Amino acid sequence: MKKKIALLAGLGLVQSAVLAQTKPADSVTTLKDVVITTTKNNQKQSQTGKVATIIGPEVLDKSYGKTLPQLLAEQAGVIVTGATSNYAANKSLFVRGAGSAYAIVLIDGIVQNDPSGNGGAFDLRLLPIDQVERIEILRGGQSTIYGSDAIGGVINIITKKGAKQPLNVYGVASAGSYNTYKGTIGLQGNVSNFDYNISYTHVKSDGISEAANPVGNTSAFDKDGLKTDGVNAKFGLKLSNNFSINPFVRYNTGTYNFDDGPFTDAANFSILKNLALGTNAVYQMGSGKVTLNYSHQKTSNDVHNAYPSLLKGEVNFLDVYYNQTLGEKLDLLFGVDHRNMKLPNIAGQPNANILAGYGSVFLHDLSIFNLEVGGRYNKHEQYGENWTYTITPSINLVKEVKLFGNISTGFKIPTLNMLFGAFGANLNLKPEKSQNYEAGVEFNFADGKYKLRGAAYKRDLTDAIIYNYPQGYENQVSQKAKGFEIEPAVKLGIFSLNGFYSYTEGNEFNFVDNGVADYLFRRPKHTYGATAGLQATKDLFLSVNYRYVGSRTDGDFNSYPAAVVNLPSYKLLNAYAEYSLAKSSVKLFVDTQNILDEKYNEIYGYNSLGFNINAGVRFNIH
């Protein structure tokens, strides 16, 4: 008990604390009429065999105390390591057992990428959750539409746009355990054919020590906190009834403190910066539509530790695609995208260009049958060409029962550091390739009051890229993963209950065994959870959530030789309450998290959160 009290006394984050799996009653929407925009064809869920989860405003409006990694970690088939540990810690995204950086993150449909790192993944800490309007998660291989990295799935984060009124002032202010504060102030509105949303967000936390104090050590470890600032601006201009453009600018910077390992205190810190600017444009031509997405992204990570480094990356992304509706049952999609990635702080400023063409045919509502068939051609400046395809059928046996399946291929290109970096670079690397299989069934009874979805999947990855010391990076490994997900939901009047169970197993190469092992680092075989929500009164909403994360393995690289360690399972119990002040646009919220295990480590030995409470206020003035 003394250890637990000591841990609680050192906690410094409410943002993490608030992670509480406090999804409200209607937290995950799977209604048959919901439109999925991430398919690039605006399909209804009843018309597609893709496994989609929609996190809508009804959830996000009750998640202002959380971070984006915390909210994503609540979903079936999604693991975000570090989501329940120190807020300043790195977050790694795993979807359906695929490795970190094998799932694509989109913002408003535009691919996010950071070429400065070995994985190329977007840093989830950069986007404040109060700027998110909706999240669409497509599980399974999606490389035909989105190209490289979309092996485990795609997460499309759709940001907020202008309000209906000419001027709306909104904000969030919260504070909680151990000196964690967050504030957002924003302006949004709509004037004639112009809408806008501009906001500034500041977060500060003292944090907790990332390192666990070894037994017998009497010296106190310093806290590892963070300070972040972000400006987000999104505009919409309707030039005619058929033509609109939607430019955006996002700038986020943060200072994150971290230690030297599980049991070694240090005053390390990194300064992370990200700038993204670009535009979306849509032109409607009768039953056809042209969409253009362009973005320019710059990232830098200035690391201050025993081995200081400055990592920089730039990406220019252009995607143009055309939708055509032919009658009531056939839709066509054709597109071209180009990506240029650069490392500006490495000698010669190495870069790579990728040009791709893709297309899909959507047949829907053919009696009880729906089908999507698509293909993609990729031309990479270094390794040459590769192809991907997808075949996705679904059958609505009756109104209440749908069968679905998918066969597809996916790929992940070698990163610029693998091709041109200072350690082990290899210009002869080929893309990693996957073969994906999926099948499932969905039930929807009593107009959505009772729902159940089950899906099973299998993925075979070949030509996996590993670092083979001293030769460097090589293609040589095959990896496999399989699993299934079950998602029940019940809604009866003012009460609702949602749950999920996910099972994942597989093998992969790791640097501890120096070979392929029959387990997946940081990805548990078993996770499950349930959320009960109650709209107690018109103004008062309550929810409670329980979540279990099973045991998993990781590598302890602070010992010599490095060793595989087993991380224990843990359980989370969370509660949320929101009260709307009468006749006003002010809402008060309280969010708590309690880790039920006496001893809990998120990453071998790293300190993690125990009990936290966060309270705040949201307001809109127009």
Coordinates of C-alpha atoms in Angstrom, one line a residue:
M1 CA 0.0 0.0 0.0
K2 CA 2.9 2.4 0.8
K3 CA 4.2 1.9 -2.8
K4 CA 0.9 2.8 -4.2
I5 CA 0.6 5.9 -2.1
A6 CA 4.1 6.9 -3.2
L7 CA 3.2 6.4 -6.8
L8 CA 0.0 8.5 -6.5
A9 CA 2.0 11.2 -4.8
G10 CA 4.2 11.5 -7.8
L11 CA 1.6 11.5 -10.5
G12 CA 1.5 14.6 -12.7
L13 CA -1.1 14.2 -15.4
V14 CA -4.6 14.5 -15.6
Q15 CA -4.7 14.3 -19.3
S16 CA -3.5 10.7 -19.0
A17 CA -5.6 10.3 -15.9
V18 CA -8.6 11.3 -17.8
L19 CA -8.0 8.7 -20.3
A20 CA -10.6 6.8 -18.4
Q21 CA -12.3 4.6 -20.7
T22 CA -15.3 6.7 -20.2
K23 CA -17.1 6.3 -23.5
P24 CA -20.7 7.6 -23.2
A25 CA -23.7 5.5 -24.0
D26 CA -23.6 5.9 -27.8
S27 CA -19.8 5.9 -27.9
V28 CA -19.4 3.8 -31.0
T29 CA -21.9 4.2 -33.9
T30 CA -22.5 1.4 -36.3
L31 CA -25.9 2.3 -37.6
K32 CA -26.6 1.1 -41.1
D33 CA -27.2 4.6 -42.5
V34 CA -24.0 6.1 -41.3
V35 CA -21.8 7.4 -44.2
I36 CA -18.1 6.4 -44.2
T37 CA -16.1 9.1 -45.9
T38 CA -12.7 7.4 -45.5
T39 CA -13.6 5.0 -48.4
K40 CA -13.4 8.1 -50.7
N41 CA -16.8 7.1 -52.0
N42 CA -19.1 8.2 -49.1
Q43 CA -20.5 4.7 -48.6
K44 CA -23.3 3.8 -46.2
Q45 CA -22.2 1.2 -43.7
S46 CA -24.8 -1.2 -45.0
Q47 CA -23.2 -1.0 -48.5
T48 CA -19.7 -2.0 -47.6
G49 CA -17.9 -5.0 -46.2
K50 CA -15.2 -2.9 -44.5
V51 CA -15.1 -3.0 -40.7
A52 CA -15.6 0.6 -39.7
T53 CA -15.9 2.2 -36.3
I54 CA -17.3 5.8 -36.1
I55 CA -16.4 7.9 -33.1
G56 CA -18.9 10.8 -33.4
P57 CA -19.5 14.1 -31.7
E58 CA -21.6 12.4 -28.9
V59 CA -18.3 10.8 -27.8
L60 CA -15.9 13.5 -28.5
D61 CA -18.0 16.1 -26.7
K62 CA -17.5 14.0 -23.6
S63 CA -13.8 13.4 -24.1
Y64 CA -12.3 16.8 -23.6
G65 CA -10.2 15.7 -20.6
K66 CA -8.5 13.0 -22.7
T67 CA -5.8 13.0 -25.3
L68 CA -6.2 11.5 -28.8
P69 CA -4.1 8.4 -27.9
Q70 CA -6.2 7.7 -24.9
L71 CA -9.5 7.8 -26.9
L72 CA -8.1 5.6 -29.6
A73 CA -6.9 3.1 -27.0
E74 CA -10.5 2.5 -26.1
Q75 CA -11.4 0.9 -29.4
A76 CA -11.6 -2.8 -30.4
G77 CA -8.5 -3.9 -32.3
V78 CA -6.5 -0.8 -31.4
I79 CA -3.6 -0.7 -28.9
V80 CA -1.8 2.6 -28.1
T81 CA 1.2 1.8 -25.9
G82 CA 1.9 4.6 -23.4
A83 CA -1.7 5.8 -23.5
T84 CA -2.1 5.0 -19.7
S85 CA 1.4 6.0 -18.7
N86 CA 3.1 9.3 -18.4
Y87 CA 1.5 11.9 -20.7
A88 CA 4.9 13.0 -22.0
A89 CA 5.9 9.5 -23.1
N90 CA 6.0 8.4 -26.7
K91 CA 2.8 6.7 -28.0
S92 CA 2.9 3.8 -30.5
L93 CA -0.1 2.8 -32.5
F94 CA -0.9 -0.9 -33.2
V95 CA -4.0 -1.9 -35.2
R96 CA -4.9 -5.6 -35.4
G97 CA -1.5 -6.8 -34.3
A98 CA 0.4 -5.0 -37.0
G99 CA 3.6 -3.3 -35.9
S100 CA 3.9 0.3 -34.9
A101 CA 3.7 2.6 -38.0
Y102 CA 1.8 -0.1 -40.0
A103 CA -1.4 1.9 -39.8
I104 CA -2.0 5.3 -41.5
V105 CA -3.3 8.4 -39.8
L106 CA -5.3 10.8 -41.9
I107 CA -6.4 14.3 -40.9
D108 CA -9.4 15.4 -43.0
G109 CA -8.6 12.6 -45.4
I110 CA -4.9 13.7 -46.0
V111 CA -2.2 11.2 -45.2
Q112 CA 0.1 12.2 -42.3
N113 CA 3.7 11.1 -42.3
D114 CA 6.9 11.9 -40.5
P115 CA 9.9 10.8 -42.7
S116 CA 12.4 12.0 -40.1
G117 CA 12.0 8.8 -38.0
N118 CA 12.7 5.1 -38.8
G119 CA 9.0 4.3 -38.7
G120 CA 7.6 7.3 -40.5
A121 CA 4.5 7.4 -38.3
F122 CA 2.6 10.5 -37.3
D123 CA 3.0 11.6 -33.7
L124 CA -0.5 11.3 -32.1
R125 CA 0.5 13.7 -29.3
L126 CA 0.4 16.7 -31.7
L127 CA -3.3 17.1 -32.3
P128 CA -5.6 18.3 -29.5
I129 CA -8.8 16.3 -29.1
D130 CA -11.0 19.4 -28.7
Q131 CA -10.4 20.2 -32.4
V132 CA -11.7 16.8 -33.6
E133 CA -15.3 16.5 -34.9
R134 CA -15.3 12.8 -35.8
I135 CA -13.0 9.8 -36.1
E136 CA -13.4 7.0 -38.6
I137 CA -11.4 3.8 -38.1
L138 CA -11.2 1.3 -40.9
R139 CA -9.6 -2.0 -39.7
G140 CA -7.7 -4.2 -42.1
G141 CA -5.6 -3.6 -45.1
Q142 CA -6.4 -0.3 -47.0
S143 CA -3.3 0.1 -49.2
T144 CA -5.3 0.1 -52.4
I145 CA -6.8 3.5 -51.5
Y146 CA -4.1 4.9 -49.2
G147 CA -0.9 3.3 -50.3
S148 CA 2.1 2.7 -48.1
D149 CA 1.7 1.8 -44.4
A150 CA -2.1 1.0 -44.5
I151 CA -1.5 -2.6 -43.6
G152 CA -3.3 -2.8 -40.2
G153 CA -5.8 -0.1 -40.9
V154 CA -6.6 3.6 -41.4
I155 CA -7.6 6.2 -38.8
N156 CA -9.2 9.3 -40.3
I157 CA -9.4 12.3 -37.9
I158 CA -11.9 14.8 -39.2
T159 CA -11.4 18.3 -37.6
K160 CA -14.0 20.8 -36.7
K161 CA -15.1 23.5 -39.1
G162 CA -17.0 26.8 -38.8
A163 CA -20.2 27.2 -36.8
K164 CA -23.6 28.1 -38.2
Q165 CA -23.5 31.6 -36.6
P166 CA -21.4 34.5 -37.8
L167 CA -19.3 34.4 -34.6
N168 CA -19.0 31.7 -32.0
V169 CA -16.5 31.9 -29.1
Y170 CA -15.7 28.6 -27.5
G171 CA -13.3 27.3 -25.0
V172 CA -12.3 24.5 -22.6
A173 CA -10.5 24.9 -19.3
S174 CA -9.6 22.0 -17.1
A175 CA -7.3 21.2 -14.1
G176 CA -6.7 18.2 -12.1
S177 CA -4.3 16.0 -10.2
Y178 CA -0.7 17.1 -9.8
N179 CA -0.6 20.4 -11.6
T180 CA -2.0 19.4 -14.9
Y181 CA -3.8 22.3 -16.8
K182 CA -5.3 22.6 -20.2
G183 CA -6.9 25.5 -21.9
T184 CA -8.4 26.1 -25.4
I185 CA -9.9 29.3 -26.8
G186 CA -11.3 29.4 -30.3
L187 CA -13.4 31.4 -32.8
Q188 CA -15.6 29.8 -35.4
G189 CA -18.4 31.1 -37.6
N190 CA -20.0 31.3 -41.0
V191 CA -20.4 34.5 -43.0
S192 CA -22.1 34.2 -46.4
N193 CA -20.1 31.6 -48.3
F194 CA -17.1 31.6 -45.9
D195 CA -16.7 29.6 -42.7
Y196 CA -13.7 29.4 -40.3
N197 CA -12.4 27.8 -37.2
I198 CA -9.3 29.1 -35.4
S199 CA -8.1 27.9 -32.0
Y200 CA -5.2 28.0 -29.6
T201 CA -4.5 25.2 -27.1
H202 CA -2.0 25.1 -24.2
V203 CA -1.3 22.1 -22.0
K204 CA 1.1 21.9 -19.1
S205 CA 1.8 19.1 -16.6
D206 CA 4.5 18.5 -14.0
G207 CA 4.3 14.8 -14.9
I208 CA 5.6 11.8 -13.0
S209 CA 9.0 10.2 -13.2
E210 CA 9.3 8.0 -16.2
A211 CA 11.7 5.8 -14.4
A212 CA 10.8 3.5 -11.4
N213 CA 13.0 4.1 -8.4
P214 CA 15.1 0.9 -7.8
V215 CA 14.7 -0.9 -4.5
G216 CA 17.1 0.6 -1.9
N217 CA 17.6 3.9 -3.7
T218 CA 16.7 6.8 -1.4
S219 CA 17.2 9.7 -3.8
A220 CA 14.1 11.2 -5.4
F221 CA 13.6 11.0 -9.1
D222 CA 12.6 14.2 -10.9
K223 CA 9.2 14.5 -12.6
D224 CA 9.0 14.2 -16.4
G225 CA 6.4 16.6 -17.6
L226 CA 5.5 18.5 -20.7
K227 CA 4.4 21.8 -22.1
T228 CA 2.6 22.1 -25.5
D229 CA 1.1 24.8 -27.6
G230 CA -0.9 24.5 -30.7
V231 CA -2.6 26.7 -33.3
N232 CA -5.2 25.2 -35.6
A233 CA -7.0 27.1 -38.4
K234 CA -9.4 25.7 -40.9
F235 CA -11.3 27.7 -43.5
G236 CA -14.0 27.0 -46.1
L237 CA -14.9 29.1 -49.1
K238 CA -17.8 28.2 -51.4
L239 CA -17.0 29.9 -54.7
S240 CA -20.1 28.6 -56.4
N241 CA -22.8 25.9 -55.9
N242 CA -20.3 23.4 -57.4
F243 CA -16.9 24.5 -56.3
S244 CA -15.4 24.9 -52.8
I245 CA -11.9 25.2 -51.4
N246 CA -10.9 24.5 -47.8
P247 CA -7.4 25.7 -46.8
F248 CA -5.9 24.8 -43.4
V249 CA -2.8 25.6 -41.2
R250 CA -1.7 23.7 -38.1
Y251 CA 1.3 24.4 -36.0
N252 CA 2.1 22.4 -32.8
T253 CA 5.1 22.5 -30.6
G254 CA 5.9 20.7 -27.3
T255 CA 8.7 20.1 -24.9
Y256 CA 8.7 16.5 -23.5
N257 CA 10.9 15.4 -20.6
F258 CA 12.1 11.8 -20.4
D259 CA 14.5 9.5 -18.6
D260 CA 17.3 7.1 -19.7
G261 CA 15.4 3.9 -19.1
P262 CA 13.1 2.0 -16.7
F263 CA 15.3 2.6 -13.6
T264 CA 17.6 5.5 -14.6
D265 CA 16.7 9.0 -13.8
A266 CA 17.9 11.8 -16.2
A267 CA 17.1 15.4 -17.2
N268 CA 16.5 14.5 -20.9
F269 CA 14.1 16.4 -23.0
S270 CA 13.0 16.8 -26.6
I271 CA 11.4 19.7 -28.5
L272 CA 9.0 18.5 -31.1
K273 CA 7.6 20.8 -33.8
N274 CA 5.1 20.2 -36.6
L275 CA 3.8 22.5 -39.3
A276 CA 1.2 21.4 -41.8
L277 CA -0.5 23.6 -44.3
G278 CA -2.5 22.9 -47.5
T279 CA -6.0 22.8 -48.9
N280 CA -8.8 20.6 -49.9
A281 CA -10.9 21.5 -53.0
V282 CA -14.1 19.9 -54.4
Y283 CA -15.7 20.4 -57.7
Q284 CA -19.1 18.9 -58.4
M285 CA -20.0 18.0 -62.0
G286 CA -23.5 16.6 -62.1
S287 CA -23.2 12.9 -61.0
G288 CA -19.4 13.3 -60.9
K289 CA -17.0 14.9 -58.4
V290 CA -13.3 15.9 -58.5
T291 CA -11.5 16.2 -55.1
L292 CA -8.0 17.6 -54.6
N293 CA -6.0 17.3 -51.4
Y294 CA -2.6 19.0 -51.0
S295 CA -0.4 19.4 -47.9
H296 CA 3.1 20.4 -47.0
Q297 CA 4.4 19.1 -43.7
K298 CA 7.5 19.9 -41.8
T299 CA 8.6 18.2 -38.6
S300 CA 11.6 18.4 -36.3
N301 CA 12.6 16.6 -33.1
D302 CA 15.4 18.2 -31.2
V303 CA 16.6 15.5 -28.7
H304 CA 18.7 16.5 -25.7
N305 CA 20.2 13.5 -23.9
A306 CA 23.6 11.6 -23.8
Y307 CA 23.3 11.2 -27.6
P308 CA 21.8 14.5 -28.8
S309 CA 20.3 14.6 -32.2
L310 CA 18.2 16.8 -34.5
L311 CA 15.8 15.0 -36.8
K312 CA 14.0 16.9 -39.5
G313 CA 11.6 15.7 -42.2
E314 CA 9.5 17.3 -45.0
V315 CA 6.6 15.8 -47.0
N316 CA 4.7 17.2 -49.9
F317 CA 1.5 15.3 -50.7
L318 CA -0.9 15.7 -53.6
D319 CA -3.9 13.5 -54.1
V320 CA -6.5 14.0 -56.9
Y321 CA -9.4 11.7 -57.4
Y322 CA -12.6 11.5 -59.4
N323 CA -16.0 9.9 -58.3
Q324 CA -18.6 9.0 -60.8
T325 CA -22.1 7.7 -60.1
L326 CA -23.6 5.6 -62.8
G327 CA -27.3 4.9 -62.0
E328 CA -28.3 3.9 -58.6
K329 CA -26.1 0.8 -58.1
L330 CA -22.6 1.6 -59.5
D331 CA -20.0 4.1 -58.4
L332 CA -16.5 4.5 -59.8
L333 CA -13.4 6.0 -58.2
F334 CA -10.1 6.9 -60.0
G335 CA -7.2 8.7 -58.5
V336 CA -3.6 9.7 -58.7
D337 CA -1.4 10.7 -55.8
H338 CA 2.2 11.9 -55.5
R339 CA 4.4 12.1 -52.4
N340 CA 7.8 13.7 -52.0
M341 CA 9.6 13.0 -48.8
K342 CA 12.9 14.7 -47.8
L343 CA 15.5 14.7 -44.9
P344 CA 16.7 18.4 -45.1
N345 CA 19.3 18.1 -42.3
I346 CA 21.2 15.2 -43.8
A347 CA 24.1 15.8 -46.3
G348 CA 22.7 15.9 -49.8
Q349 CA 19.1 16.3 -48.5
P350 CA 18.0 12.8 -49.6
N351 CA 14.5 12.5 -50.9
A352 CA 12.2 9.9 -52.5
N353 CA 9.2 10.4 -54.8
I354 CA 6.3 8.0 -55.1
L355 CA 3.7 8.2 -57.9
A356 CA 0.6 6.1 -57.7
G357 CA -2.6 5.5 -59.7
Y358 CA -5.6 3.7 -58.1
G359 CA -9.2 2.9 -58.9
S360 CA -12.2 1.1 -57.4
V361 CA -15.6 -0.1 -58.6
F362 CA -18.4 -0.1 -56.1
L363 CA -21.5 -2.2 -56.8
H364 CA -24.2 -1.8 -54.2
D365 CA -27.7 -2.8 -53.4
L366 CA -27.8 -5.5 -56.1
S367 CA -30.7 -7.3 -54.4
I368 CA -28.8 -8.5 -51.3
F369 CA -25.2 -8.1 -52.7
N370 CA -22.5 -5.4 -52.5
L371 CA -19.0 -5.6 -53.9
E372 CA -15.9 -3.4 -54.1
V373 CA -13.0 -4.3 -56.3
G374 CA -10.0 -2.1 -56.6
G375 CA -6.3 -1.9 -57.6
R376 CA -3.3 0.4 -57.2
Y377 CA 0.0 0.8 -59.1
N378 CA 2.9 2.4 -57.3
K379 CA 6.2 3.8 -58.8
H380 CA 8.9 4.4 -56.3
E381 CA 12.0 6.3 -57.2
Q382 CA 14.3 3.8 -55.5
Y383 CA 12.9 0.3 -55.6
G384 CA 10.7 0.6 -58.7
E385 CA 7.2 -0.8 -59.0
N386 CA 4.6 -2.7 -57.0
W387 CA 0.9 -3.5 -57.2
T388 CA -1.9 -3.9 -54.6
Y389 CA -5.6 -5.0 -54.9
T390 CA -8.7 -5.4 -52.8
I391 CA -11.9 -7.5 -53.1
T392 CA -14.6 -6.7 -50.6
P393 CA -18.0 -8.4 -50.9
S394 CA -20.9 -8.2 -48.5
I395 CA -24.4 -9.8 -48.4
N396 CA -27.4 -8.4 -46.5
L397 CA -29.1 -11.7 -45.9
V398 CA -32.1 -9.9 -44.3
K399 CA -32.5 -6.4 -43.0
E400 CA -31.0 -7.4 -39.7
V401 CA -28.0 -9.6 -40.8
K402 CA -25.0 -8.8 -43.0
L403 CA -22.1 -11.1 -44.0
F404 CA -18.9 -9.5 -45.1
G405 CA -15.4 -10.4 -46.2
N406 CA -12.2 -9.0 -47.7
I407 CA -9.1 -10.2 -49.6
S408 CA -6.5 -7.6 -50.1
T409 CA -2.8 -6.9 -50.4
G410 CA -0.9 -4.1 -48.6
F411 CA 2.6 -2.7 -48.5
K412 CA 5.0 -0.5 -46.5
I413 CA 7.9 1.4 -48.3
P414 CA 11.3 1.6 -46.7
T415 CA 11.8 4.9 -44.9
L416 CA 14.3 7.5 -45.9
N417 CA 16.5 6.7 -42.9
M418 CA 16.6 3.0 -44.0
L419 CA 17.6 4.1 -47.6
F420 CA 19.9 7.0 -46.9
G421 CA 20.5 7.3 -43.1
A422 CA 23.8 7.2 -41.3
F423 CA 23.3 3.7 -39.8
G424 CA 22.9 0.6 -42.0
A425 CA 21.4 2.3 -45.0
N426 CA 20.5 0.1 -48.0
L427 CA 19.3 1.4 -51.3
N428 CA 18.4 -2.1 -52.5
L429 CA 15.5 -2.5 -50.0
K430 CA 12.1 -3.6 -51.3
P431 CA 8.8 -2.7 -49.8
E432 CA 7.3 -4.9 -47.1
K433 CA 4.2 -6.7 -48.5
S434 CA 1.2 -8.2 -46.9
Q435 CA -1.6 -10.6 -47.9
N436 CA -4.8 -9.9 -45.8
Y437 CA -7.9 -12.0 -45.2
E438 CA -11.1 -11.0 -43.3
A439 CA -14.6 -12.4 -42.7
G440 CA -17.4 -11.5 -40.4
V441 CA -21.1 -11.0 -39.6
E442 CA -23.1 -8.1 -38.3
F443 CA -26.5 -8.3 -36.6
N444 CA -28.8 -5.3 -36.1
F445 CA -32.1 -5.8 -34.4
A446 CA -35.0 -3.6 -33.2
D447 CA -33.9 -0.6 -35.2
G448 CA -30.4 -0.6 -33.7
K449 CA -31.4 -1.3 -30.1
Y450 CA -29.4 -4.6 -30.2
K451 CA -26.2 -4.9 -32.2
L452 CA -23.5 -7.4 -32.5
R453 CA -20.5 -7.6 -34.9
G454 CA -17.9 -10.3 -35.1
A455 CA -14.9 -10.3 -37.4
A456 CA -11.9 -12.6 -37.9
Y457 CA -8.7 -11.8 -39.8
K458 CA -5.4 -13.2 -40.9
R459 CA -2.4 -11.4 -42.3
D460 CA 0.9 -12.7 -43.8
L461 CA 3.7 -10.2 -44.1
T462 CA 6.8 -10.9 -46.4
D463 CA 10.0 -9.1 -47.1
A464 CA 9.9 -7.5 -43.6
I465 CA 12.7 -5.0 -43.1
I466 CA 15.0 -5.7 -40.1
Y467 CA 18.2 -4.2 -38.9
N468 CA 20.8 -7.0 -39.1
Y469 CA 23.9 -5.9 -37.3
P470 CA 26.5 -5.2 -38.7
Q471 CA 25.2 -5.5 -42.2
G472 CA 22.4 -3.0 -41.7
Y473 CA 18.8 -3.0 -43.0
E474 CA 17.7 -6.0 -44.9
N475 CA 14.5 -7.6 -46.3
Q476 CA 14.5 -11.2 -45.0
V477 CA 11.6 -12.0 -42.6
S478 CA 8.1 -13.4 -42.9
Q479 CA 5.6 -12.4 -40.2
K480 CA 2.1 -13.6 -39.4
A481 CA -0.8 -12.4 -37.3
K482 CA -4.4 -13.5 -36.8
G483 CA -7.2 -12.7 -34.4
F484 CA -10.9 -11.8 -34.0
E485 CA -13.1 -9.1 -32.5
I486 CA -16.6 -9.2 -31.0
E487 CA -18.5 -6.0 -30.4
P488 CA -22.0 -6.1 -28.8
A489 CA -24.1 -3.1 -28.0
V490 CA -27.5 -2.5 -26.4
K491 CA -29.5 0.7 -26.2
L492 CA -32.8 0.9 -24.2
G493 CA -34.2 4.3 -23.6
I494 CA -31.9 6.4 -21.4
F495 CA -29.6 3.4 -20.8
S496 CA -27.0 1.9 -23.0
L497 CA -24.2 -0.7 -22.8
N498 CA -21.3 -1.2 -25.3
G499 CA -18.6 -3.8 -25.1
F500 CA -15.8 -5.5 -27.1
Y501 CA -13.4 -8.4 -26.9
S502 CA -10.3 -8.6 -29.0
Y503 CA -7.9 -11.5 -29.5
T504 CA -4.6 -11.2 -31.4
E505 CA -1.7 -13.5 -31.8
G506 CA 1.3 -13.7 -34.2
N507 CA 5.0 -13.8 -34.7
E508 CA 7.6 -11.2 -35.7
F509 CA 11.3 -10.4 -35.6
N510 CA 12.6 -8.7 -32.5
F511 CA 16.1 -7.5 -31.6
V512 CA 16.1 -9.3 -28.3
D513 CA 15.8 -12.8 -29.7
N514 CA 17.5 -11.7 -32.9
G515 CA 15.0 -13.7 -34.9
V516 CA 11.3 -14.4 -35.3
A517 CA 9.6 -15.2 -32.1
D518 CA 6.0 -16.5 -31.5
Y519 CA 4.8 -13.3 -29.7
L520 CA 4.2 -9.7 -30.4
F521 CA 6.0 -7.0 -28.4
R522 CA 3.6 -4.7 -26.5
R523 CA 0.5 -6.2 -28.0
P524 CA -1.6 -8.4 -25.6
K525 CA -3.5 -11.4 -26.9
H526 CA -6.6 -10.5 -24.9
T527 CA -8.3 -7.1 -24.4
Y528 CA -11.9 -6.5 -23.5
G529 CA -14.1 -3.7 -22.0
A530 CA -17.6 -2.5 -21.4
T531 CA -19.2 0.9 -20.9
A532 CA -22.6 1.6 -19.3
G533 CA -24.1 5.0 -19.9
L534 CA -27.1 6.7 -18.3
Q535 CA -28.8 9.9 -19.3
A536 CA -30.1 10.5 -15.8
T537 CA -31.8 13.8 -16.5
K538 CA -32.0 16.2 -19.5
D539 CA -28.9 17.9 -18.1
L540 CA -27.0 15.1 -16.4
F541 CA -25.1 12.3 -18.1
L542 CA -23.2 9.5 -16.2
S543 CA -21.1 6.6 -17.4
V544 CA -18.8 4.0 -16.0
N545 CA -16.3 1.8 -17.9
Y546 CA -14.3 -1.3 -17.2
R547 CA -11.3 -2.4 -19.4
Y548 CA -8.9 -5.3 -19.2
V549 CA -5.6 -5.4 -21.0
G550 CA -3.9 -8.8 -20.9
S551 CA -0.3 -9.7 -20.3
R552 CA 2.2 -9.0 -23.1
T553 CA 6.0 -9.1 -23.7
D554 CA 8.6 -6.4 -24.2
G555 CA 12.4 -6.1 -24.5
D556 CA 14.5 -4.7 -21.7
F557 CA 17.4 -3.1 -23.5
N558 CA 18.9 -1.6 -20.3
S559 CA 20.2 -5.0 -19.2
Y560 CA 23.1 -6.8 -20.9
P561 CA 22.4 -8.9 -22.7
A562 CA 19.0 -7.6 -23.5
A563 CA 16.1 -9.7 -22.2
V564 CA 12.5 -10.4 -23.0
V565 CA 10.3 -9.4 -20.1
N566 CA 6.6 -10.2 -19.4
L567 CA 4.4 -7.3 -18.5
P568 CA 1.5 -8.1 -16.2
S569 CA -2.2 -7.6 -17.2
Y570 CA -4.0 -4.6 -15.8
K571 CA -7.6 -3.4 -15.3
L572 CA -9.1 0.0 -15.5
L573 CA -12.2 1.4 -13.9
N574 CA -13.4 4.8 -14.9
A575 CA -16.3 7.1 -14.3
Y576 CA -17.5 10.2 -16.0
A577 CA -20.2 12.8 -15.2
E578 CA -21.3 15.9 -17.2
Y579 CA -23.8 18.5 -16.2
S580 CA -25.2 21.2 -18.5
L581 CA -26.0 24.4 -16.7
A582 CA -29.7 25.4 -17.4
K583 CA -30.3 28.0 -20.0
S584 CA -26.7 28.4 -20.9
S585 CA -24.0 26.9 -23.2
V586 CA -21.8 25.9 -20.3
K587 CA -21.1 22.3 -19.4
L588 CA -19.2 21.1 -16.3
F589 CA -17.5 17.7 -16.4
V590 CA -15.6 15.4 -14.0
D591 CA -13.5 12.5 -15.2
T592 CA -11.7 9.9 -13.1
Q593 CA -9.5 7.0 -13.7
N594 CA -8.5 4.2 -11.4
I595 CA -6.0 1.4 -12.2
L596 CA -7.2 -1.5 -10.0
D597 CA -3.9 -3.3 -9.9
E598 CA -1.6 -2.7 -6.9
K599 CA 1.4 -3.0 -9.2
Y600 CA 1.1 -1.8 -12.7
N601 CA 3.7 -1.0 -15.4
E602 CA 2.8 0.1 -18.9
I603 CA 6.3 -0.4 -20.3
Y604 CA 8.8 -2.7 -18.3
G605 CA 9.3 -0.8 -15.1
Y606 CA 8.0 2.6 -16.2
N607 CA 5.8 4.5 -13.8
S608 CA 2.2 4.7 -14.7
L609 CA -1.0 6.3 -13.5
G610 CA -3.0 5.1 -10.6
F611 CA -6.0 7.2 -9.6
N612 CA -6.6 10.6 -11.1
I613 CA -9.4 13.1 -11.2
N614 CA -9.9 15.9 -13.8
A615 CA -12.5 18.6 -13.7
G616 CA -13.3 21.3 -16.2
V617 CA -15.7 23.5 -18.0
R618 CA -16.7 23.9 -21.7
F619 CA -18.5 26.9 -23.1
N620 CA -19.9 28.4 -26.3
I621 CA -20.9 32.0 -26.8
H622 CA -22.7 33.2 -29.9

